[in-house]
Each structure stands twice: as C-alpha cells, then as structure tokens.
Amino acid sequence: MSVNDIWVIARFEIVRHLRSRHAIVAGLLLIAFCGFGAYELAQFADKLAELDRDLGPALDMIAGMVESLTDLPVIGIRGLLREHPPVLVALFALVMLFMPLLCIILTYDQTATDIETRHVRYLLFRSDRVSIYLGKAAGALVLVSLAIALVLLIFGVFLGVRSSALEGLEGVVYLGRIWLTASLYAVPFVALLALSSALFGRARRALTATFLYWFAVGTLSGLLSLANDGFERLSYLFPSVGRFSLLLDDPAAVRGTVLYLLAFSLVAGLLGLWRFRSRDL
C-alpha cells in the first residue's frame, strides 16, 4: 500500500467524476433543488421572525417539523432549538434525511466501471489493489463532502442575504458542524458502496443492488418487527439507523450511533477489500 498512490488515485477519481455528464447533470439538479429549498426555508424564517423565536408557538412549529422528520424526542428537539438557530436545526434534519440517497448516487461507481471495462488491469501495472481500492473510496468520500459543502453554501448564502436566520457567527459555525457531521456520516456509505462495486463489478448493478438491499432491509425489519420487536435490529444492516441522533449535543446520546457507524464501516470496508483483492480482474 502506498499513501502517494492513494492520493493520486483519489485526485484522479474526483476530477473524473466532476468532468462526467452524470456529475454535471446531478450538480445542476442539486443547485436547482437547493435554490428552491433555500427560498422555502427563507420563507419559513420570515414566518418565524414574525412569531418571535422566544414564543411558544414559534418553537412548537419547528419542533413539530423536526420531530416528523427525525422521530427524536420533543424535549431534545426543543433544547436544540433554544441552543442553536432554529432554521439551521431544521436544515440539519433535512440534510441528514437525504444523506443516504445522496451518498448512494455519488459513490456507487468506485471500482465497478474499472472492473467492467478491465481498465483496472492497467492500473495494477502502476499500483497495488489495496491502494486502488482505498484511493477510489477516498475520492468518493471527498466528492460527497464537496456536494454537501455546495448544498450548505447555497443555503447559507441565501439565508444570510434573504433573512436573519443565520444569527451571525453562531450560524456559520453551526453550518460547519453540519458539514463535518454529514461528511463523516458518509463514511459507512462509501464503505458499503465500495463493497457493492467490488461484488458486482458493474456500476448499474451495484447501484440497483444497493437500492434493493436498502428496500429489503427496511421492509423485512418493519414487517417482522410486527411479530417480534427483536427483528427491529435487522434495520442495523443498513447504515441509515440512528442518523438523526447526530443532531443532538449530548455526547452520551450520540456515542452509541457513532460506535455502530464505525463498526459498520470497518466490516463493510474489510469485506469489500477482501472481495476486490480476491476476485479475478
């Protein structure tokens, strides 16, 4: 394994994806979606300003919205709304809501196309399998981080110009926290999609299989838990569980989710690396 090779491959992957038609179309759609979302959130901020955030109805309005998205306890949500800019708490919840979908779309093609086209054989003349695998995973993670940064930049600029929802430096720092949390949360998805790429060796198959796996895990855990609550643990086979608890400020409330995501990343990453190293390229 070579650190320099990992960096070179990661940089190449970022450039390759940013130049692709897929990335250009996805970027334009993302900008349009964020522009519309920022406008709606600014309208929401105006209504909040009219009510005054210190009044009960204002907090109840956002608390109800965040609770419907996250299933977090109302007491915890109200604490967040009093400690941080309320509109940004709602934005944090929205970002975490769409993170699984964003990660899958941006990271499904890590080694899959190279395996399908046999291009990986040429890469093996210059590097080893571990460096190739980790380099492509690192590139995918940076790509997701850039997409999240773009989303938050659009929302942050629009809210800063259009309303007072950012509440000065506090809001800018909170946006940084959202970016860091979402970027780190992408790690288990990058590991899962790296495994999918190595298993199926075709980009479209990897993408389809991941969506089907997500649907199957959610359906089975939901249906079987009706018979026995213990089957709810099946939902941990997909790393979307507990992501909204990352909004909370209490380290004790977040610790369990962080340990689970680290374990999932490690298991999925090692399985994917084992498959990539052992398969016939």
Short mmCIF file of N, CA, C and O in Angstrom, two decimals, residues 73-192:
data_model
loop_
_atom_site.label_atom_id
_atom_site.label_comp_id
_atom_site.label_asym_id
_atom_site.label_seq_id
_atom_site.Cartn_x
_atom_site.Cartn_y
_atom_site.Cartn_z
N PRO A 73 -36.97 12.76 20.40
CA PRO A 73 -37.88 13.21 21.45
C PRO A 73 -38.09 14.72 21.40
O PRO A 73 -37.15 15.48 21.13
N VAL A 74 -39.31 15.14 21.69
CA VAL A 74 -39.64 16.57 21.61
C VAL A 74 -38.79 17.39 22.56
O VAL A 74 -38.38 18.51 22.23
N ILE A 75 -38.50 16.85 23.73
CA ILE A 75 -37.69 17.59 24.71
C ILE A 75 -36.31 17.89 24.13
O ILE A 75 -35.79 19.00 24.25
N GLY A 76 -35.71 16.88 23.50
CA GLY A 76 -34.40 17.08 22.89
C GLY A 76 -34.44 18.09 21.77
O GLY A 76 -33.53 18.90 21.61
N ILE A 77 -35.50 18.04 20.97
CA ILE A 77 -35.62 18.98 19.85
C ILE A 77 -35.76 20.41 20.35
O ILE A 77 -35.12 21.33 19.83
N ARG A 78 -36.56 20.60 21.38
CA ARG A 78 -36.74 21.96 21.91
C ARG A 78 -35.44 22.49 22.50
O ARG A 78 -35.14 23.69 22.39
N GLY A 79 -34.65 21.60 23.10
CA GLY A 79 -33.35 22.02 23.60
C GLY A 79 -32.45 22.49 22.48
O GLY A 79 -31.74 23.50 22.60
N LEU A 80 -32.47 21.77 21.35
CA LEU A 80 -31.68 22.17 20.19
C LEU A 80 -32.13 23.52 19.65
O LEU A 80 -31.30 24.37 19.28
N LEU A 81 -33.43 23.73 19.62
CA LEU A 81 -33.97 24.98 19.06
C LEU A 81 -33.63 26.18 19.93
O LEU A 81 -33.55 27.31 19.43
N ARG A 82 -33.44 25.96 21.21
CA ARG A 82 -33.07 27.07 22.10
C ARG A 82 -31.57 27.34 22.08
O ARG A 82 -31.13 28.46 22.33
N GLU A 83 -30.78 26.31 21.79
CA GLU A 83 -29.32 26.45 21.80
C GLU A 83 -28.76 26.90 20.45
O GLU A 83 -27.67 27.47 20.41
N HIS A 84 -29.46 26.62 19.36
CA HIS A 84 -28.94 26.90 18.02
C HIS A 84 -29.99 27.62 17.18
O HIS A 84 -31.19 27.59 17.52
N PRO A 85 -29.58 28.27 16.09
CA PRO A 85 -30.56 28.91 15.20
C PRO A 85 -31.60 27.89 14.73
O PRO A 85 -31.24 26.89 14.10
N PRO A 86 -32.87 28.10 15.01
CA PRO A 86 -33.91 27.10 14.72
C PRO A 86 -33.98 26.68 13.26
O PRO A 86 -34.16 25.50 12.97
N VAL A 87 -33.85 27.63 12.35
CA VAL A 87 -33.94 27.29 10.92
C VAL A 87 -32.80 26.37 10.52
O VAL A 87 -32.96 25.46 9.70
N LEU A 88 -31.62 26.56 11.11
CA LEU A 88 -30.48 25.72 10.77
C LEU A 88 -30.64 24.33 11.37
O LEU A 88 -30.13 23.35 10.81
N VAL A 89 -31.32 24.21 12.50
CA VAL A 89 -31.62 22.89 13.04
C VAL A 89 -32.52 22.12 12.07
O VAL A 89 -32.31 20.93 11.82
N ALA A 90 -33.50 22.81 11.51
CA ALA A 90 -34.37 22.19 10.51
C ALA A 90 -33.57 21.80 9.27
O ALA A 90 -33.78 20.74 8.69
N LEU A 91 -32.62 22.65 8.86
CA LEU A 91 -31.76 22.35 7.72
C LEU A 91 -30.90 21.12 8.01
O LEU A 91 -30.72 20.25 7.13
N PHE A 92 -30.37 21.04 9.21
CA PHE A 92 -29.56 19.88 9.63
C PHE A 92 -30.37 18.59 9.47
O PHE A 92 -29.90 17.58 8.94
N ALA A 93 -31.63 18.63 9.93
CA ALA A 93 -32.50 17.46 9.83
C ALA A 93 -32.75 17.08 8.37
O ALA A 93 -32.74 15.90 8.00
N LEU A 94 -32.94 18.08 7.51
CA LEU A 94 -33.17 17.81 6.09
C LEU A 94 -31.94 17.20 5.43
O LEU A 94 -32.05 16.28 4.62
N VAL A 95 -30.76 17.73 5.77
CA VAL A 95 -29.52 17.19 5.20
C VAL A 95 -29.35 15.73 5.58
O VAL A 95 -29.06 14.87 4.73
N MET A 96 -29.57 15.41 6.85
CA MET A 96 -29.41 14.02 7.30
C MET A 96 -30.49 13.12 6.71
O MET A 96 -30.26 11.93 6.49
N LEU A 97 -31.66 13.67 6.43
CA LEU A 97 -32.73 12.90 5.81
C LEU A 97 -32.34 12.40 4.43
O LEU A 97 -32.59 11.24 4.06
N PHE A 98 -31.69 13.28 3.65
CA PHE A 98 -31.35 12.93 2.27
C PHE A 98 -29.94 12.38 2.10
O PHE A 98 -29.55 12.03 0.98
N MET A 99 -29.18 12.27 3.18
CA MET A 99 -27.80 11.79 3.07
C MET A 99 -27.68 10.39 2.47
O MET A 99 -26.82 10.16 1.60
N PRO A 100 -28.49 9.40 2.88
CA PRO A 100 -28.35 8.07 2.28
C PRO A 100 -28.51 8.09 0.76
O PRO A 100 -27.72 7.48 0.03
N LEU A 101 -29.52 8.81 0.28
CA LEU A 101 -29.76 8.89 -1.16
C LEU A 101 -28.61 9.59 -1.87
O LEU A 101 -28.13 9.13 -2.92
N LEU A 102 -28.13 10.70 -1.31
CA LEU A 102 -27.03 11.44 -1.91
C LEU A 102 -25.77 10.58 -1.99
O LEU A 102 -25.09 10.55 -3.02
N CYS A 103 -25.47 9.87 -0.92
CA CYS A 103 -24.26 9.05 -0.88
C CYS A 103 -24.32 7.91 -1.90
O CYS A 103 -23.33 7.62 -2.58
N ILE A 104 -25.47 7.28 -2.01
CA ILE A 104 -25.60 6.17 -2.96
C ILE A 104 -25.41 6.66 -4.38
O ILE A 104 -24.68 6.05 -5.18
N ILE A 105 -26.04 7.78 -4.72
CA ILE A 105 -25.96 8.29 -6.09
C ILE A 105 -24.54 8.71 -6.45
O ILE A 105 -24.08 8.51 -7.57
N LEU A 106 -23.81 9.29 -5.48
CA LEU A 106 -22.48 9.82 -5.77
C LEU A 106 -21.36 8.80 -5.66
O LEU A 106 -20.28 9.01 -6.22
N THR A 107 -21.57 7.69 -4.94
CA THR A 107 -20.45 6.80 -4.66
C THR A 107 -20.64 5.37 -5.17
O THR A 107 -19.83 4.49 -4.84
N TYR A 108 -21.67 5.11 -5.96
CA TYR A 108 -21.92 3.73 -6.37
C TYR A 108 -20.88 3.20 -7.35
O TYR A 108 -20.67 1.99 -7.45
N ASP A 109 -20.23 4.09 -8.08
CA ASP A 109 -19.26 3.64 -9.08
C ASP A 109 -17.84 3.94 -8.59
O ASP A 109 -17.24 4.95 -8.95
N GLN A 110 -17.31 3.06 -7.79
CA GLN A 110 -15.93 3.21 -7.32
C GLN A 110 -14.98 2.35 -8.15
O GLN A 110 -14.23 2.86 -8.96
N THR A 111 -15.06 1.06 -7.97
CA THR A 111 -14.23 0.16 -8.79
C THR A 111 -15.04 -0.56 -9.86
O THR A 111 -14.47 -1.27 -10.68
N ALA A 112 -16.37 -0.38 -9.86
CA ALA A 112 -17.23 -1.17 -10.73
C ALA A 112 -16.92 -0.99 -12.21
O ALA A 112 -16.74 -1.97 -12.94
N THR A 113 -16.86 0.26 -12.67
CA THR A 113 -16.60 0.50 -14.09
C THR A 113 -15.21 0.03 -14.49
O THR A 113 -15.02 -0.51 -15.59
N ASP A 114 -14.23 0.23 -13.63
CA ASP A 114 -12.87 -0.23 -13.94
C ASP A 114 -12.81 -1.75 -14.06
O ASP A 114 -12.07 -2.29 -14.88
N ILE A 115 -13.60 -2.45 -13.22
CA ILE A 115 -13.65 -3.90 -13.33
C ILE A 115 -14.36 -4.31 -14.61
O ILE A 115 -13.91 -5.22 -15.33
N GLU A 116 -15.47 -3.65 -14.91
CA GLU A 116 -16.26 -4.00 -16.09
C GLU A 116 -15.49 -3.77 -17.39
O GLU A 116 -15.53 -4.59 -18.31
N THR A 117 -14.76 -2.67 -17.47
CA THR A 117 -14.02 -2.33 -18.70
C THR A 117 -12.61 -2.91 -18.72
O THR A 117 -11.88 -2.71 -19.69
N ARG A 118 -12.21 -3.58 -17.64
CA ARG A 118 -10.87 -4.15 -17.49
C ARG A 118 -9.77 -3.09 -17.38
O ARG A 118 -8.59 -3.39 -17.48
N HIS A 119 -10.19 -1.84 -17.15
CA HIS A 119 -9.20 -0.77 -17.01
C HIS A 119 -8.34 -0.97 -15.76
O HIS A 119 -7.20 -0.51 -15.69
N VAL A 120 -8.90 -1.69 -14.78
CA VAL A 120 -8.17 -1.91 -13.54
C VAL A 120 -6.88 -2.70 -13.78
O VAL A 120 -5.91 -2.60 -13.03
N ARG A 121 -6.86 -3.49 -14.85
CA ARG A 121 -5.64 -4.26 -15.17
C ARG A 121 -4.47 -3.31 -15.46
O ARG A 121 -3.33 -3.59 -15.08
N TYR A 122 -4.77 -2.20 -16.14
CA TYR A 122 -3.71 -1.24 -16.44
C TYR A 122 -3.26 -0.50 -15.19
O TYR A 122 -2.09 -0.15 -15.04
N LEU A 123 -4.22 -0.27 -14.27
CA LEU A 123 -3.86 0.39 -13.02
C LEU A 123 -2.94 -0.48 -12.17
O LEU A 123 -2.08 0.02 -11.45
N LEU A 124 -3.12 -1.80 -12.29
CA LEU A 124 -2.30 -2.71 -11.48
C LEU A 124 -0.83 -2.71 -11.90
O LEU A 124 0.03 -3.17 -11.15
N PHE A 125 -0.54 -2.22 -13.11
CA PHE A 125 0.85 -2.09 -13.51
C PHE A 125 1.55 -0.98 -12.73
O PHE A 125 2.78 -0.98 -12.60
N ARG A 126 0.77 -0.02 -12.23
CA ARG A 126 1.35 1.14 -11.56
C ARG A 126 1.11 1.16 -10.06
O ARG A 126 1.77 1.92 -9.34
N SER A 127 0.15 0.37 -9.59
CA SER A 127 -0.17 0.39 -8.17
C SER A 127 -0.66 -0.99 -7.74
O SER A 127 -0.78 -1.90 -8.56
N ASP A 128 -0.95 -1.13 -6.46
CA ASP A 128 -1.45 -2.39 -5.93
C ASP A 128 -2.95 -2.30 -5.66
O ASP A 128 -3.52 -1.22 -5.67
N ARG A 129 -3.57 -3.43 -5.41
CA ARG A 129 -5.02 -3.47 -5.26
C ARG A 129 -5.51 -2.68 -4.05
O ARG A 129 -6.54 -2.01 -4.12
N VAL A 130 -4.78 -2.75 -2.95
CA VAL A 130 -5.21 -2.04 -1.75
C VAL A 130 -5.20 -0.53 -1.99
O VAL A 130 -6.15 0.18 -1.62
N SER A 131 -4.17 -0.02 -2.61
CA SER A 131 -4.07 1.42 -2.89
C SER A 131 -5.17 1.87 -3.84
O SER A 131 -5.76 2.95 -3.68
N ILE A 132 -5.45 1.04 -4.85
CA ILE A 132 -6.52 1.37 -5.81
C ILE A 132 -7.86 1.43 -5.10
O ILE A 132 -8.64 2.38 -5.27
N TYR A 133 -8.13 0.42 -4.29
CA TYR A 133 -9.41 0.34 -3.57
C TYR A 133 -9.59 1.52 -2.62
O TYR A 133 -10.62 2.20 -2.62
N LEU A 134 -8.57 1.79 -1.82
CA LEU A 134 -8.66 2.88 -0.84
C LEU A 134 -8.64 4.24 -1.53
O LEU A 134 -9.32 5.18 -1.07
N GLY A 135 -7.90 4.38 -2.59
CA GLY A 135 -7.86 5.64 -3.32
C GLY A 135 -9.21 6.01 -3.90
O GLY A 135 -9.64 7.16 -3.83
N LYS A 136 -9.88 5.03 -4.49
CA LYS A 136 -11.20 5.29 -5.06
C LYS A 136 -12.22 5.58 -3.98
O LYS A 136 -13.11 6.43 -4.15
N ALA A 137 -12.11 4.89 -2.83
CA ALA A 137 -13.02 5.17 -1.72
C ALA A 137 -12.78 6.58 -1.17
O ALA A 137 -13.73 7.31 -0.86
N ALA A 138 -11.52 6.98 -1.05
CA ALA A 138 -11.20 8.32 -0.57
C ALA A 138 -11.72 9.38 -1.53
O ALA A 138 -12.26 10.41 -1.11
N GLY A 139 -11.58 9.13 -2.83
CA GLY A 139 -12.10 10.06 -3.81
C GLY A 139 -13.61 10.21 -3.72
O GLY A 139 -14.15 11.31 -3.82
N ALA A 140 -14.29 9.09 -3.51
CA ALA A 140 -15.75 9.12 -3.37
C ALA A 140 -16.17 9.91 -2.14
O ALA A 140 -17.13 10.68 -2.17
N LEU A 141 -15.43 9.74 -1.04
CA LEU A 141 -15.75 10.46 0.19
C LEU A 141 -15.57 11.97 0.01
O LEU A 141 -16.40 12.77 0.45
N VAL A 142 -14.48 12.36 -0.66
CA VAL A 142 -14.25 13.79 -0.91
C VAL A 142 -15.34 14.35 -1.81
O VAL A 142 -15.80 15.49 -1.63
N LEU A 143 -15.78 13.56 -2.78
CA LEU A 143 -16.84 14.00 -3.69
C LEU A 143 -18.13 14.29 -2.92
O LEU A 143 -18.79 15.31 -3.16
N VAL A 144 -18.48 13.42 -1.99
CA VAL A 144 -19.67 13.64 -1.18
C VAL A 144 -19.50 14.89 -0.32
O VAL A 144 -20.41 15.71 -0.19
N SER A 145 -18.31 15.07 0.26
CA SER A 145 -18.04 16.25 1.09
C SER A 145 -18.18 17.54 0.29
O SER A 145 -18.70 18.54 0.78
N LEU A 146 -17.72 17.52 -0.96
CA LEU A 146 -17.86 18.69 -1.83
C LEU A 146 -19.33 18.98 -2.13
O LEU A 146 -19.75 20.15 -2.17
N ALA A 147 -20.10 17.92 -2.37
CA ALA A 147 -21.53 18.11 -2.65
C ALA A 147 -22.24 18.71 -1.43
O ALA A 147 -23.07 19.61 -1.58
N ILE A 148 -21.91 18.21 -0.26
CA ILE A 148 -22.52 18.75 0.97
C ILE A 148 -22.12 20.21 1.16
O ILE A 148 -22.93 21.06 1.54
N ALA A 149 -20.85 20.52 0.90
CA ALA A 149 -20.38 21.90 1.02
C ALA A 149 -21.13 22.82 0.06
O ALA A 149 -21.50 23.95 0.43
N LEU A 150 -21.38 22.34 -1.15
CA LEU A 150 -22.13 23.13 -2.13
C LEU A 150 -23.55 23.39 -1.64
O LEU A 150 -24.05 24.52 -1.72
N VAL A 151 -24.19 22.36 -1.11
CA VAL A 151 -25.55 22.50 -0.59
C VAL A 151 -25.59 23.53 0.53
O VAL A 151 -26.43 24.45 0.52
N LEU A 152 -24.69 23.41 1.48
CA LEU A 152 -24.70 24.32 2.63
C LEU A 152 -24.31 25.74 2.23
O LEU A 152 -24.79 26.71 2.81
N LEU A 153 -23.43 25.86 1.23
CA LEU A 153 -23.05 27.19 0.75
C LEU A 153 -24.26 27.90 0.14
O LEU A 153 -24.50 29.09 0.42
N ILE A 154 -25.03 27.18 -0.67
CA ILE A 154 -26.21 27.78 -1.30
C ILE A 154 -27.21 28.20 -0.24
O ILE A 154 -27.73 29.33 -0.24
N PHE A 155 -27.48 27.28 0.69
CA PHE A 155 -28.45 27.60 1.75
C PHE A 155 -27.93 28.73 2.63
O PHE A 155 -28.68 29.64 2.99
N GLY A 156 -26.63 28.67 2.99
CA GLY A 156 -26.08 29.68 3.87
C GLY A 156 -26.09 31.07 3.26
O GLY A 156 -26.48 32.04 3.92
N VAL A 157 -25.67 31.18 2.00
CA VAL A 157 -25.66 32.48 1.33
C VAL A 157 -27.08 33.03 1.18
O VAL A 157 -27.35 34.21 1.45
N PHE A 158 -27.98 32.17 0.76
CA PHE A 158 -29.36 32.63 0.54
C PHE A 158 -30.00 33.08 1.85
O PHE A 158 -30.62 34.13 1.92
N LEU A 159 -29.82 32.27 2.90
CA LEU A 159 -30.41 32.65 4.19
C LEU A 159 -29.74 33.89 4.77
O LEU A 159 -30.40 34.72 5.41
N GLY A 160 -28.42 34.03 4.55
CA GLY A 160 -27.72 35.19 5.05
C GLY A 160 -28.15 36.47 4.38
O GLY A 160 -28.23 37.53 5.01
N VAL A 161 -28.43 36.40 3.08
CA VAL A 161 -28.85 37.59 2.33
C VAL A 161 -30.33 37.86 2.49
O VAL A 161 -30.76 39.01 2.63
N ARG A 162 -31.11 36.79 2.48
CA ARG A 162 -32.57 36.92 2.45
C ARG A 162 -33.20 37.13 3.82
O ARG A 162 -34.28 37.71 3.95
N SER A 163 -32.55 36.61 4.88
CA SER A 163 -33.15 36.70 6.21
C SER A 163 -32.04 36.81 7.28
O SER A 163 -30.86 36.85 6.96
N SER A 164 -32.47 36.81 8.52
CA SER A 164 -31.52 36.86 9.63
C SER A 164 -31.43 35.50 10.32
O SER A 164 -31.04 35.41 11.49
N ALA A 165 -31.75 34.43 9.58
CA ALA A 165 -31.82 33.10 10.17
C ALA A 165 -30.47 32.59 10.64
O ALA A 165 -30.40 31.77 11.56
N LEU A 166 -29.38 33.05 10.02
CA LEU A 166 -28.06 32.57 10.42
C LEU A 166 -27.66 33.04 11.81
O LEU A 166 -26.88 32.39 12.49
N GLU A 167 -28.17 34.19 12.21
CA GLU A 167 -27.85 34.77 13.53
C GLU A 167 -26.35 34.98 13.71
O GLU A 167 -25.78 34.69 14.76
N GLY A 168 -25.71 35.47 12.66
CA GLY A 168 -24.30 35.85 12.75
C GLY A 168 -23.34 34.68 12.74
O GLY A 168 -23.56 33.65 12.12
N LEU A 169 -22.24 34.84 13.48
CA LEU A 169 -21.17 33.85 13.50
C LEU A 169 -21.65 32.51 14.03
O LEU A 169 -21.16 31.45 13.60
N GLU A 170 -22.58 32.52 14.95
CA GLU A 170 -23.10 31.27 15.52
C GLU A 170 -23.67 30.37 14.42
O GLU A 170 -23.43 29.16 14.41
N GLY A 171 -24.37 30.98 13.48
CA GLY A 171 -24.95 30.20 12.39
C GLY A 171 -23.89 29.66 11.45
O GLY A 171 -24.00 28.52 10.96
N VAL A 172 -22.85 30.44 11.18
CA VAL A 172 -21.76 29.98 10.31
C VAL A 172 -21.05 28.78 10.94
O VAL A 172 -20.75 27.79 10.27
N VAL A 173 -20.81 28.87 12.24
CA VAL A 173 -20.17 27.75 12.95
C VAL A 173 -21.07 26.51 12.91
O VAL A 173 -20.59 25.38 12.72
N TYR A 174 -22.36 26.71 13.05
CA TYR A 174 -23.28 25.58 13.03
C TYR A 174 -23.34 24.94 11.65
O TYR A 174 -23.46 23.71 11.53
N LEU A 175 -23.25 25.75 10.61
CA LEU A 175 -23.17 25.20 9.25
C LEU A 175 -21.92 24.34 9.09
O LEU A 175 -21.94 23.29 8.42
N GLY A 176 -20.81 24.79 9.70
CA GLY A 176 -19.59 23.98 9.68
C GLY A 176 -19.79 22.65 10.38
O GLY A 176 -19.29 21.61 9.93
N ARG A 177 -20.52 22.67 11.47
CA ARG A 177 -20.80 21.42 12.19
C ARG A 177 -21.66 20.48 11.32
O ARG A 177 -21.43 19.27 11.30
N ILE A 178 -22.63 21.05 10.64
CA ILE A 178 -23.47 20.23 9.75
C ILE A 178 -22.61 19.56 8.69
O ILE A 178 -22.74 18.36 8.41
N TRP A 179 -21.71 20.35 8.08
CA TRP A 179 -20.85 19.80 7.02
C TRP A 179 -19.96 18.69 7.56
O TRP A 179 -19.85 17.62 6.93
N LEU A 180 -19.35 18.90 8.70
CA LEU A 180 -18.44 17.90 9.27
C LEU A 180 -19.21 16.63 9.64
O LEU A 180 -18.76 15.51 9.34
N THR A 181 -20.36 16.79 10.28
CA THR A 181 -21.14 15.62 10.69
C THR A 181 -21.61 14.82 9.49
O THR A 181 -21.49 13.59 9.46
N ALA A 182 -22.15 15.52 8.48
CA ALA A 182 -22.64 14.82 7.29
C ALA A 182 -21.51 14.15 6.52
O ALA A 182 -21.67 13.04 5.99
N SER A 183 -20.36 14.80 6.45
CA SER A 183 -19.21 14.23 5.73
C SER A 183 -18.73 12.95 6.41
O SER A 183 -18.43 11.95 5.75
N LEU A 184 -18.64 12.97 7.73
CA LEU A 184 -18.23 11.77 8.47
C LEU A 184 -19.29 10.68 8.38
O LEU A 184 -18.97 9.49 8.34
N TYR A 185 -20.55 11.10 8.36
CA TYR A 185 -21.63 10.12 8.24
C TYR A 185 -21.60 9.40 6.89
O TYR A 185 -22.14 8.29 6.76
N ALA A 186 -20.97 10.01 5.90
CA ALA A 186 -20.88 9.39 4.58
C ALA A 186 -19.94 8.20 4.55
O ALA A 186 -20.00 7.38 3.63
N VAL A 187 -19.05 8.07 5.55
CA VAL A 187 -18.03 7.01 5.55
C VAL A 187 -18.64 5.61 5.43
O VAL A 187 -18.21 4.81 4.59
N PRO A 188 -19.65 5.23 6.27
CA PRO A 188 -20.21 3.88 6.12
C PRO A 188 -20.86 3.65 4.76
O PRO A 188 -20.85 2.52 4.26
N PHE A 189 -21.41 4.68 4.15
CA PHE A 189 -22.00 4.52 2.83
C PHE A 189 -20.93 4.32 1.76
O PHE A 189 -21.10 3.52 0.84
N VAL A 190 -19.84 5.04 1.88
CA VAL A 190 -18.73 4.83 0.95
C VAL A 190 -18.21 3.40 1.08
O VAL A 190 -17.95 2.73 0.07
N ALA A 191 -18.10 2.90 2.31
CA ALA A 191 -17.65 1.53 2.53
C ALA A 191 -18.64 0.53 1.94
O ALA A 191 -18.24 -0.46 1.30
N LEU A 192 -19.94 0.77 2.14
CA LEU A 192 -20.96 -0.13 1.62
C LEU A 192 -20.96 -0.15 0.09
O LEU A 192 -21.04 -1.21 -0.54
#
